[in-house]
Short mmCIF file of C-alpha atoms in Angstrom, two decimals:
data_model
loop_
_atom_site.label_atom_id
_atom_site.label_comp_id
_atom_site.label_asym_id
_atom_site.label_seq_id
_atom_site.Cartn_x
_atom_site.Cartn_y
_atom_site.Cartn_z
CA UNK K 1 63.73 11.64 -35.59
CA UNK K 2 62.31 7.57 -35.26
CA UNK K 3 60.11 8.80 -32.55
CA UNK K 4 58.53 11.16 -35.01
CA UNK K 5 58.24 7.96 -37.67
CA UNK K 6 56.97 5.68 -35.21
CA UNK K 7 54.00 8.68 -34.52
CA UNK K 8 53.31 9.18 -38.52
CA UNK K 9 53.04 5.54 -38.62
CA UNK K 10 50.94 4.81 -35.53
CA UNK K 11 48.59 7.52 -36.69
CA UNK K 12 47.76 5.71 -40.22
CA UNK K 13 47.60 2.58 -38.86
CA UNK K 14 44.97 4.30 -35.66
CA UNK K 15 43.25 5.99 -38.63
CA UNK K 16 43.49 2.35 -40.75
CA UNK K 17 41.99 0.16 -38.12
CA UNK K 18 38.36 0.74 -38.32
CA UNK K 19 38.37 0.58 -41.60
CA UNK K 20 39.84 -3.18 -42.01
CA UNK K 21 37.80 -4.38 -38.39
CA UNK K 22 34.48 -2.70 -40.62
CA UNK K 23 35.75 -4.68 -44.10
CA UNK K 24 37.13 -7.82 -42.09
CA UNK K 25 33.70 -8.47 -40.07
CA UNK K 26 30.96 -7.78 -42.75
CA UNK K 27 33.04 -9.85 -44.93
CA UNK K 28 32.66 -12.68 -42.85
CA UNK K 29 29.14 -12.02 -41.79
CA UNK K 30 28.29 -12.16 -45.58
CA UNK K 31 30.41 -15.17 -45.95
CA UNK K 32 28.57 -16.84 -42.75
CA UNK K 33 24.90 -15.80 -43.68
CA UNK K 34 25.10 -16.04 -47.52
CA UNK K 35 27.26 -18.95 -47.73
CA UNK K 36 30.81 -19.42 -49.05
CA UNK K 37 30.30 -18.89 -52.16
CA UNK K 38 28.41 -15.48 -51.81
CA UNK K 39 30.83 -13.80 -54.39
CA UNK K 40 28.87 -16.26 -56.84
CA UNK K 41 24.93 -14.80 -55.93
CA UNK K 42 25.68 -11.37 -57.62
CA UNK K 43 22.81 -10.19 -59.77
CA UNK K 44 22.55 -10.32 -63.46
CA UNK K 45 25.72 -7.71 -64.80
CA UNK K 46 24.01 -6.99 -67.77
CA UNK K 47 23.17 -3.12 -66.13
CA UNK K 48 24.91 0.14 -66.34
CA UNK K 49 26.43 -0.92 -62.88
CA UNK K 50 26.63 -3.97 -60.62
CA UNK K 51 24.26 -3.09 -58.69
CA UNK K 52 21.43 -1.95 -61.52
CA UNK K 53 19.79 -5.33 -61.49
CA UNK K 54 20.08 -5.59 -57.58
CA UNK K 55 17.36 -6.95 -55.79
CA UNK K 56 18.01 -6.60 -52.43
CA UNK K 57 15.04 -8.49 -50.67
CA UNK K 58 16.55 -11.47 -52.06
CA UNK K 59 18.96 -13.12 -49.41
CA UNK K 60 21.58 -14.42 -51.72
CA UNK K 61 21.81 -10.86 -53.40
CA UNK K 62 21.41 -8.84 -50.17
CA UNK K 63 24.83 -10.84 -48.43
CA UNK K 64 26.30 -10.38 -52.19
CA UNK K 65 25.62 -6.49 -51.80
CA UNK K 66 27.17 -6.79 -48.11
CA UNK K 67 29.94 -8.83 -49.33
CA UNK K 68 30.82 -5.62 -52.03
CA UNK K 69 30.49 -3.29 -48.75
CA UNK K 70 33.41 -5.66 -47.28
CA UNK K 71 35.75 -5.29 -50.65
CA UNK K 72 35.38 -1.98 -50.84
CA UNK K 73 36.07 -1.46 -47.34
CA UNK K 74 39.37 -3.53 -48.01
CA UNK K 75 40.64 -2.11 -50.87
CA UNK K 76 40.84 1.29 -49.01
CA UNK K 77 42.41 0.38 -45.88
CA UNK K 78 45.40 0.97 -47.63
CA UNK K 79 44.70 4.65 -48.77
CA UNK K 80 43.30 5.33 -45.31
CA UNK K 81 46.68 4.30 -43.97
CA UNK K 82 48.71 6.35 -46.04
CA UNK K 83 45.84 9.31 -45.66
CA UNK K 84 46.68 8.81 -41.87
CA UNK K 85 50.83 9.29 -42.16
CA UNK K 86 50.64 11.91 -44.82
CA UNK K 87 47.93 13.97 -42.17
CA UNK K 88 50.75 13.41 -39.13
CA UNK K 89 53.31 14.56 -41.21
CA UNK K 90 51.83 17.84 -43.03
CA UNK K 91 48.47 17.86 -41.76
CA UNK K 92 45.25 18.18 -43.80
CA UNK K 93 46.90 19.00 -47.76
CA UNK K 94 48.77 15.76 -47.39
CA UNK K 95 45.41 13.66 -46.57
CA UNK K 96 44.04 14.13 -50.46
CA UNK K 97 47.18 12.83 -52.71
CA UNK K 98 48.33 10.10 -49.90
CA UNK K 99 44.66 8.35 -50.20
CA UNK K 100 45.27 8.21 -54.37
CA UNK K 101 48.59 6.89 -54.17
CA UNK K 102 47.60 4.31 -51.24
CA UNK K 103 44.45 3.20 -53.18
CA UNK K 104 46.96 3.26 -56.07
CA UNK K 105 49.40 1.11 -54.22
CA UNK K 106 46.22 -1.33 -53.58
CA UNK K 107 44.97 -1.85 -56.93
CA UNK K 108 48.85 -2.35 -58.27
CA UNK K 109 49.11 -4.73 -55.54
CA UNK K 110 52.10 -3.48 -53.86
CA UNK K 111 49.66 -3.53 -50.88
CA UNK K 112 50.59 -2.45 -47.87
CA UNK K 113 54.07 -1.59 -47.59
CA UNK K 114 54.23 0.47 -50.81
CA UNK K 115 50.76 2.27 -49.02
CA UNK K 116 53.09 2.91 -46.48
CA UNK K 117 56.29 4.41 -48.44
CA UNK K 118 54.10 6.38 -50.19
CA UNK K 119 52.28 7.89 -47.41
CA UNK K 120 55.88 9.06 -46.14
CA UNK K 121 56.70 10.38 -49.62
CA UNK K 122 53.81 12.53 -49.67
CA UNK K 123 54.18 14.10 -46.38
CA UNK K 124 57.25 14.81 -47.24
CA UNK K 125 56.57 16.55 -50.15
CA UNK K 126 53.86 18.78 -49.04
CA UNK K 127 55.90 19.55 -46.27
CA UNK K 128 58.27 21.00 -48.67
CA UNK K 129 55.69 22.34 -51.01
CA UNK K 130 54.15 24.07 -47.71
CA UNK K 131 57.84 25.81 -46.82
CA UNK K 132 58.83 27.18 -50.17
CA UNK K 133 54.67 27.93 -51.14
CA UNK K 134 55.19 30.38 -48.48
CA UNK K 135 57.51 32.78 -50.46
CA UNK K 136 54.69 32.76 -53.28
CA UNK K 137 52.83 36.29 -53.72
CA UNK K 138 50.00 36.73 -51.48
CA UNK K 139 47.51 36.14 -54.28
CA UNK K 140 48.96 32.29 -55.06
CA UNK K 141 49.31 31.44 -51.68
CA UNK K 142 45.37 30.36 -51.44
CA UNK K 143 45.85 28.40 -54.70
CA UNK K 144 48.61 26.24 -52.98
CA UNK K 145 46.63 23.75 -50.64
CA UNK K 146 43.19 23.51 -53.20
CA UNK K 147 44.95 23.44 -56.77
CA UNK K 148 49.12 23.28 -56.37
CA UNK K 149 49.57 20.71 -53.69
CA UNK K 150 46.73 17.97 -54.90
CA UNK K 151 47.85 18.45 -58.14
CA UNK K 152 51.57 18.35 -58.80
CA UNK K 153 52.17 16.24 -55.60
CA UNK K 154 49.78 13.38 -56.86
CA UNK K 155 51.62 13.72 -60.12
CA UNK K 156 55.31 13.76 -58.79
CA UNK K 157 54.30 11.06 -56.84
CA UNK K 158 52.62 9.31 -58.77
CA UNK K 159 54.63 9.59 -61.78
CA UNK K 160 57.70 8.17 -59.27
CA UNK K 161 55.36 5.50 -58.41
CA UNK K 162 55.01 3.99 -61.49
CA UNK K 163 58.30 4.46 -63.19
CA UNK K 164 60.43 3.31 -59.85
CA UNK K 165 58.90 1.81 -56.83
CA UNK K 166 56.05 -0.03 -58.31
CA UNK K 167 58.02 -3.21 -60.22
CA UNK K 168 59.68 -3.87 -56.60
CA UNK K 169 57.42 -3.03 -54.27
CA UNK K 170 54.87 -5.02 -55.65
CA UNK K 171 58.05 -7.87 -55.75
CA UNK K 172 58.22 -7.90 -52.25
CA UNK K 173 54.78 -8.08 -51.42
CA UNK K 174 54.31 -11.23 -53.85
CA UNK K 175 57.17 -12.72 -52.20
CA UNK K 176 56.27 -12.19 -48.59
CA UNK K 177 52.91 -13.47 -49.34
CA UNK K 178 53.76 -16.41 -51.32
CA UNK K 179 56.46 -17.06 -48.35
CA UNK K 180 53.81 -17.10 -45.83
CA UNK K 181 51.28 -19.19 -47.69
CA UNK K 182 53.22 -21.70 -48.60
CA UNK K 183 54.33 -22.41 -44.97
CA UNK K 184 53.71 -25.99 -43.96
CA UNK K 185 52.49 -26.95 -40.64
CA UNK K 186 55.44 -26.50 -38.46
CA UNK K 187 56.72 -23.33 -39.89
CA UNK K 188 53.39 -21.86 -39.76
CA UNK K 189 53.14 -22.92 -35.55
CA UNK K 190 56.46 -20.59 -35.65
CA UNK K 191 54.97 -18.05 -37.48
CA UNK K 192 51.83 -17.94 -35.14
CA UNK K 193 54.14 -18.74 -32.08
CA UNK K 194 56.47 -15.59 -33.06
CA UNK K 195 53.17 -13.23 -33.79
CA UNK K 196 51.97 -14.45 -30.53
CA UNK K 197 54.82 -13.34 -28.37
CA UNK K 198 54.91 -10.30 -29.80
CA UNK K 199 51.73 -10.10 -28.31
CA UNK K 200 52.43 -10.74 -25.41
CA UNK K 201 55.34 -8.83 -24.78
CA UNK K 202 54.20 -5.31 -24.31
CA UNK K 203 50.59 -5.39 -24.13
CA UNK K 204 49.76 -2.71 -26.36
CA UNK K 205 53.16 -1.53 -26.71
CA UNK K 206 55.56 -0.33 -29.97
CA UNK K 207 56.35 -4.34 -30.46
CA UNK K 208 52.69 -5.79 -29.72
CA UNK K 209 51.81 -2.95 -32.30
CA UNK K 210 54.22 -3.93 -34.48
CA UNK K 211 53.05 -7.51 -34.68
CA UNK K 212 49.52 -6.40 -35.10
CA UNK K 213 50.65 -4.30 -38.08
CA UNK K 214 52.02 -7.13 -39.61
CA UNK K 215 48.93 -9.18 -39.06
CA UNK K 216 46.61 -6.47 -40.79
CA UNK K 217 49.02 -5.72 -43.82
CA UNK K 218 48.43 -9.40 -44.44
CA UNK K 219 44.85 -9.51 -44.05
CA UNK K 220 44.34 -6.25 -45.94
CA UNK K 221 46.13 -8.09 -48.55
CA UNK K 222 43.69 -10.83 -47.95
CA UNK K 223 45.45 -13.48 -46.17
CA UNK K 224 43.70 -14.24 -42.55
CA UNK K 225 45.50 -16.32 -40.84
CA UNK K 226 47.82 -14.28 -38.95
CA UNK K 227 44.80 -12.60 -37.54
CA UNK K 228 43.79 -15.23 -35.18
CA UNK K 229 47.50 -15.40 -34.07
CA UNK K 230 47.26 -11.97 -33.49
CA UNK K 231 43.70 -11.72 -31.87
CA UNK K 232 44.43 -14.77 -29.42
CA UNK K 233 47.87 -14.15 -28.52
CA UNK K 234 46.65 -10.57 -27.86
CA UNK K 235 43.78 -11.87 -25.94
CA UNK K 236 45.54 -14.82 -23.41
CA UNK K 237 47.88 -12.62 -20.81
CA UNK K 238 44.24 -10.62 -19.55
CA UNK K 239 42.71 -13.76 -19.16
CA UNK K 240 45.52 -15.83 -17.89
CA UNK K 241 46.08 -13.02 -15.46
CA UNK K 242 42.62 -13.59 -14.32
CA UNK K 243 43.03 -17.69 -13.93
CA UNK K 244 46.29 -17.25 -12.00
CA UNK K 245 44.15 -14.92 -9.34
CA UNK K 246 41.56 -17.68 -9.10
CA UNK K 247 44.00 -20.38 -8.66
CA UNK K 248 46.07 -18.35 -6.12
CA UNK K 249 44.24 -15.84 -4.29
CA UNK K 250 46.68 -15.36 -1.68
CA UNK K 251 49.35 -14.25 -3.79
CA UNK K 252 46.89 -11.26 -5.03
CA UNK K 253 46.11 -8.16 -3.27
CA UNK K 254 41.90 -7.56 -2.86
CA UNK K 255 42.91 -4.77 -5.73
CA UNK K 256 44.63 -6.92 -7.88
CA UNK K 257 41.67 -9.97 -7.61
CA UNK K 258 39.19 -7.48 -8.24
CA UNK K 259 41.12 -6.04 -11.29
CA UNK K 260 41.62 -9.79 -12.28
CA UNK K 261 37.97 -10.01 -12.67
CA UNK K 262 37.70 -7.14 -15.32
CA UNK K 263 40.71 -8.50 -16.98
CA UNK K 264 39.23 -11.51 -17.93
CA UNK K 265 36.11 -9.94 -19.70
CA UNK K 266 38.57 -7.23 -21.19
CA UNK K 267 40.85 -10.66 -22.66
CA UNK K 268 37.59 -12.05 -24.71
CA UNK K 269 36.86 -8.60 -25.86
CA UNK K 270 40.89 -8.38 -27.25
CA UNK K 271 41.90 -5.59 -24.97
CA UNK K 272 45.10 -6.71 -23.93
CA UNK K 273 46.39 -3.26 -22.05
CA UNK K 274 43.61 -4.65 -19.16
CA UNK K 275 46.56 -6.82 -18.03
CA UNK K 276 48.89 -3.62 -17.68
CA UNK K 277 48.89 -3.60 -13.53
CA UNK K 278 50.25 -6.46 -13.38
CA UNK K 279 52.76 -5.88 -16.32
CA UNK K 280 53.79 -2.85 -14.60
CA UNK K 281 54.68 -3.44 -11.37
CA UNK K 282 56.22 -7.22 -12.01
CA UNK K 283 57.45 -7.61 -15.49
CA UNK K 284 60.21 -9.69 -14.90
CA UNK K 285 57.93 -12.60 -13.73
CA UNK K 286 54.60 -11.55 -15.59
CA UNK K 287 56.26 -10.59 -19.12
CA UNK K 288 57.71 -14.17 -19.61
CA UNK K 289 54.68 -16.04 -18.26
CA UNK K 290 52.36 -14.02 -20.97
CA UNK K 291 54.51 -14.72 -23.77
CA UNK K 292 54.75 -18.31 -23.35
CA UNK K 293 50.82 -18.56 -23.24
CA UNK K 294 50.78 -16.15 -26.27
CA UNK K 295 53.13 -17.56 -27.99
CA UNK K 296 51.66 -21.14 -27.68
CA UNK K 297 48.18 -19.55 -28.64
CA UNK K 298 49.22 -17.92 -31.70
CA UNK K 299 51.04 -21.27 -32.68
CA UNK K 300 48.21 -23.23 -32.49
CA UNK K 301 45.97 -21.27 -34.18
CA UNK K 302 48.20 -20.78 -36.97
CA UNK K 303 49.28 -24.30 -36.89
CA UNK K 304 45.69 -25.48 -37.28
CA UNK K 305 44.89 -23.00 -39.97
CA UNK K 306 42.70 -21.11 -38.27
CA UNK K 307 41.94 -17.78 -40.26
CA UNK K 308 39.71 -15.43 -38.51
CA UNK K 309 38.75 -12.69 -41.46
CA UNK K 310 38.55 -9.82 -38.66
CA UNK K 311 41.02 -7.07 -37.33
CA UNK K 312 39.22 -6.76 -33.72
CA UNK K 313 36.71 -8.34 -31.35
CA UNK K 314 37.77 -10.94 -29.45
CA UNK K 315 35.50 -13.65 -28.50
CA UNK K 316 32.77 -12.44 -30.80
CA UNK K 317 34.61 -13.07 -33.99
CA UNK K 318 35.16 -16.91 -33.10
CA UNK K 319 32.32 -17.93 -34.83
CA UNK K 320 33.91 -16.00 -38.03
CA UNK K 321 37.11 -17.65 -38.32
CA UNK K 322 37.54 -20.91 -40.30
CA UNK K 323 37.48 -23.32 -37.10
CA UNK K 324 36.07 -21.60 -34.06
CA UNK K 325 36.97 -25.18 -32.22
CA UNK K 326 40.41 -24.58 -32.98
CA UNK K 327 40.07 -21.27 -32.05
CA UNK K 328 38.97 -21.64 -28.62
CA UNK K 329 41.35 -24.58 -28.13
CA UNK K 330 44.16 -22.13 -28.55
CA UNK K 331 42.70 -19.34 -26.75
CA UNK K 332 41.83 -21.25 -23.74
CA UNK K 333 45.49 -23.48 -23.89
CA UNK K 334 47.49 -20.62 -24.57
CA UNK K 335 45.36 -18.75 -21.65
CA UNK K 336 45.77 -21.66 -18.89
CA UNK K 337 49.59 -21.82 -19.59
CA UNK K 338 50.11 -18.15 -18.77
CA UNK K 339 47.99 -18.62 -15.27
CA UNK K 340 49.24 -21.77 -14.62
CA UNK K 341 53.05 -20.40 -15.57
CA UNK K 342 52.14 -16.61 -13.09
CA UNK K 343 50.38 -18.31 -10.49
CA UNK K 344 53.42 -20.41 -9.76
CA UNK K 345 55.93 -17.66 -10.32
CA UNK K 346 53.86 -14.50 -8.54
CA UNK K 347 55.35 -13.74 -5.05
CA UNK K 348 53.15 -12.70 -2.22
CA UNK K 349 51.96 -9.48 -1.98
CA UNK K 350 54.75 -7.52 0.37
CA UNK K 351 52.95 -5.73 3.45
CA UNK K 352 52.00 -2.72 1.96
CA UNK K 353 49.07 -2.53 -0.59
CA UNK K 354 50.31 0.22 -2.72
CA UNK K 355 52.83 -0.29 -4.89
CA UNK K 356 54.17 3.82 -4.57
CA UNK K 357 55.57 4.97 -7.65
CA UNK K 358 59.06 6.98 -6.69
CA UNK K 359 59.30 10.36 -7.62
CA UNK K 360 62.36 11.18 -10.22
CA UNK K 361 63.69 13.67 -12.49
CA UNK K 362 62.14 13.32 -15.89
CA UNK K 363 64.36 14.55 -19.00
CA UNK K 364 61.49 16.85 -20.44
CA UNK K 365 61.79 19.85 -22.55
CA UNK K 366 59.00 22.58 -22.07
CA UNK K 367 58.76 24.28 -24.80
CA UNK K 368 56.83 27.62 -25.43
CA UNK K 369 54.25 26.93 -28.50
CA UNK N 1 49.01 25.75 -11.03
CA UNK N 2 46.43 24.64 -13.88
CA UNK N 3 47.25 21.70 -16.01
CA UNK N 4 45.66 20.73 -19.05
CA UNK N 5 46.55 18.27 -21.69
CA UNK N 6 45.30 15.63 -24.32
CA UNK N 7 46.04 12.32 -24.69
CA UNK N 8 46.16 9.63 -28.15
CA UNK N 9 46.90 6.63 -28.06
CA UNK N 10 47.31 4.22 -31.27
CA UNK N 11 44.26 1.95 -30.62
CA UNK N 12 42.51 5.03 -29.06
CA UNK N 13 40.15 2.66 -26.84
CA UNK N 14 42.14 1.94 -23.79
CA UNK N 15 45.40 3.64 -23.10
CA UNK N 16 44.38 7.02 -23.88
CA UNK N 17 41.42 6.75 -21.40
CA UNK N 18 44.14 5.14 -18.95
CA UNK N 19 46.70 7.65 -19.06
CA UNK N 20 44.53 10.71 -19.03
CA UNK N 21 42.85 9.10 -15.44
CA UNK N 22 46.57 8.50 -14.31
CA UNK N 23 47.48 12.25 -14.95
CA UNK N 24 44.52 13.72 -13.51
CA UNK N 25 45.39 11.81 -10.54
CA UNK N 26 48.63 12.84 -10.14
CA UNK N 27 47.97 16.56 -10.60
CA UNK N 28 45.47 16.34 -8.18
CA UNK N 29 47.49 14.65 -5.67
CA UNK N 30 50.25 17.23 -6.08
CA UNK N 31 47.19 19.72 -5.27
CA UNK N 32 46.90 20.95 -9.14
CA UNK N 33 43.88 21.39 -11.04
CA UNK N 34 43.87 19.60 -14.21
CA UNK N 35 41.92 18.60 -17.23
CA UNK N 36 42.43 16.10 -19.84
CA UNK N 37 41.29 15.84 -23.35
CA UNK N 38 41.12 12.50 -24.70
CA UNK N 39 41.62 11.85 -28.37
CA UNK N 40 40.47 8.50 -28.77
CA UNK N 41 39.23 7.00 -31.79
CA UNK N 42 35.77 7.75 -30.98
CA UNK N 43 36.75 11.64 -31.32
CA UNK N 44 37.76 14.01 -28.46
CA UNK N 45 35.78 13.74 -25.20
CA UNK N 46 36.19 16.46 -21.84
CA UNK N 47 37.46 18.90 -24.84
CA UNK N 48 39.08 21.81 -23.75
CA UNK N 49 37.54 25.32 -23.90
CA UNK N 50 39.14 28.75 -24.76
CA UNK N 51 38.69 29.86 -20.97
CA UNK N 52 40.51 26.32 -19.65
CA UNK N 53 43.25 27.02 -21.90
CA UNK N 54 43.43 30.91 -21.59
CA UNK N 55 43.74 29.75 -17.55
CA UNK N 56 46.26 26.90 -17.87
CA UNK N 57 49.63 27.27 -16.87
CA UNK N 58 51.23 24.39 -18.84
CA UNK N 59 49.69 22.01 -21.49
CA UNK N 60 50.73 18.17 -21.53
CA UNK N 61 50.41 16.49 -24.84
CA UNK N 62 51.07 12.17 -23.53
CA UNK N 63 50.78 11.06 -27.34
CA UNK N 64 51.93 8.16 -29.83
CA UNK N 65 49.82 9.42 -32.83
CA UNK N 66 49.39 12.88 -34.40
CA UNK N 67 46.57 15.21 -31.57
CA UNK N 68 44.35 17.43 -33.82
CA UNK N 69 44.08 21.34 -32.48
CA UNK N 70 47.63 22.00 -31.27
CA UNK N 71 47.23 25.30 -32.94
CA UNK N 72 44.72 26.20 -29.63
CA UNK N 73 48.17 26.21 -27.27
CA UNK N 74 50.02 28.99 -28.85
CA UNK N 75 52.08 30.77 -26.52
CA UNK N 76 51.37 28.26 -23.88
CA UNK N 77 54.40 25.88 -22.55
CA UNK N 78 53.89 22.69 -23.94
CA UNK N 79 55.65 19.45 -22.35
CA UNK N 80 55.20 17.24 -25.61
CA UNK N 81 55.89 13.03 -24.55
CA UNK N 82 55.10 9.44 -25.80
CA UNK N 83 52.15 8.05 -23.76
CA UNK N 84 54.52 5.43 -22.06
CA UNK N 85 56.21 8.26 -20.08
CA UNK N 86 53.09 9.53 -18.69
CA UNK N 87 51.66 5.72 -18.25
CA UNK N 88 54.76 4.79 -16.29
CA UNK N 89 55.38 7.39 -13.97
CA UNK N 90 52.68 10.12 -13.63
CA UNK N 91 53.87 11.30 -10.49
CA UNK N 92 57.52 11.93 -11.39
CA UNK N 93 55.62 14.03 -14.83
CA UNK N 94 53.96 16.35 -12.61
CA UNK N 95 56.48 16.85 -10.29
CA UNK N 96 59.40 17.47 -12.99
CA UNK N 97 56.97 19.92 -14.14
CA UNK N 98 56.77 21.83 -11.02
CA UNK N 99 60.34 22.05 -11.13
CA UNK N 100 60.89 23.16 -14.48
CA UNK N 101 58.43 25.88 -13.95
CA UNK N 102 59.65 27.04 -10.74
CA UNK N 103 55.92 26.80 -8.96
CA UNK N 104 53.90 25.21 -6.98
#
């Protein structure tokens, strides 16, 4: 049950990530090249659409138009999240109602949490319709996916949203946003450190993904500072490992030293997973070192108020942040802390080069589909 | 025996491929034929053909997110596991499947 819940949620997030990345990077690009006030460079808006009098060969107007692409992408991020969740639960018929309702949640400022809940409700209701739909006469069954489900599920869940859910959801989202935005230096450091520590805990596993999700959600709602803690905190473990292999080469096997080099590059690209060979072989020593470094990196980034308007991209989005210098400082300090700690705690390798997996019986079911 | 499977992780850029390789390696070492389809963010790669599926003795689905095209495996024995199981213990995975299906 919980496993299923996680799978649906992860599917939604997985589908949402490219959307948030596209929106975030294009928006940052538009701000970077068109100026921070790019939103004011709009062409004459008296035409039929906001693009009617667009002169795409005018520098300012061009970047204004690109910033619109980014706005549209961000406003659809919640829709894609809801659609992904419903798709995972109920396959194709879930996509459309959840897409509509996810967008509605965004427009109603019920944000990410609203879209998430609506996605689950839609997925569940579509499954109910599918189950009872089998009892319909054959002639009507064709209508189920093209007419009955899109119209009725959207109507029912939409009505439920407006009548019952909208009020509380909007209040919760506003409260969370206000809380995070009102944090002062010290508590900002704490939030950044918590996000960072989660990122450094399981290198791409569920805790890491939960922290990412929270940062992405806040970003989709327009608050980009947690993204800094997330990205930098996820970059320091692999870079830190690389530093440790440079500091204490004798403590690592040849294979580990080679992996260390590729870790450096994976770290710079924000692929925390690169560090898994170390984390899996030596979790008790490695994970605390990695969490401390990531927490410090995340804390510095948020305390310095660095906002990174992008969901992924590693070192390549550093230049898009509001304070590239502190961004780099956070990254370097966090990585060096992890590197030094791990270089100290790492044990010399045993005689054998390869750690063999112990073969045990796993508890798994084989079902005939 | 012939093992086929699908891997899919949340970000769809790293674990999907690491785990595919781990299963492949463990299966080959144990003397099995193996083909794994990866469903990353880029889409499906190394796709399973109808012939692969017909010849397969068991299907491994290692995933944290919904995978596409499961209906292709109708009537096949399917092992459904989270990515982490195949990540941590690929050899045990293959050994357990051997035991449960009672063949080498």
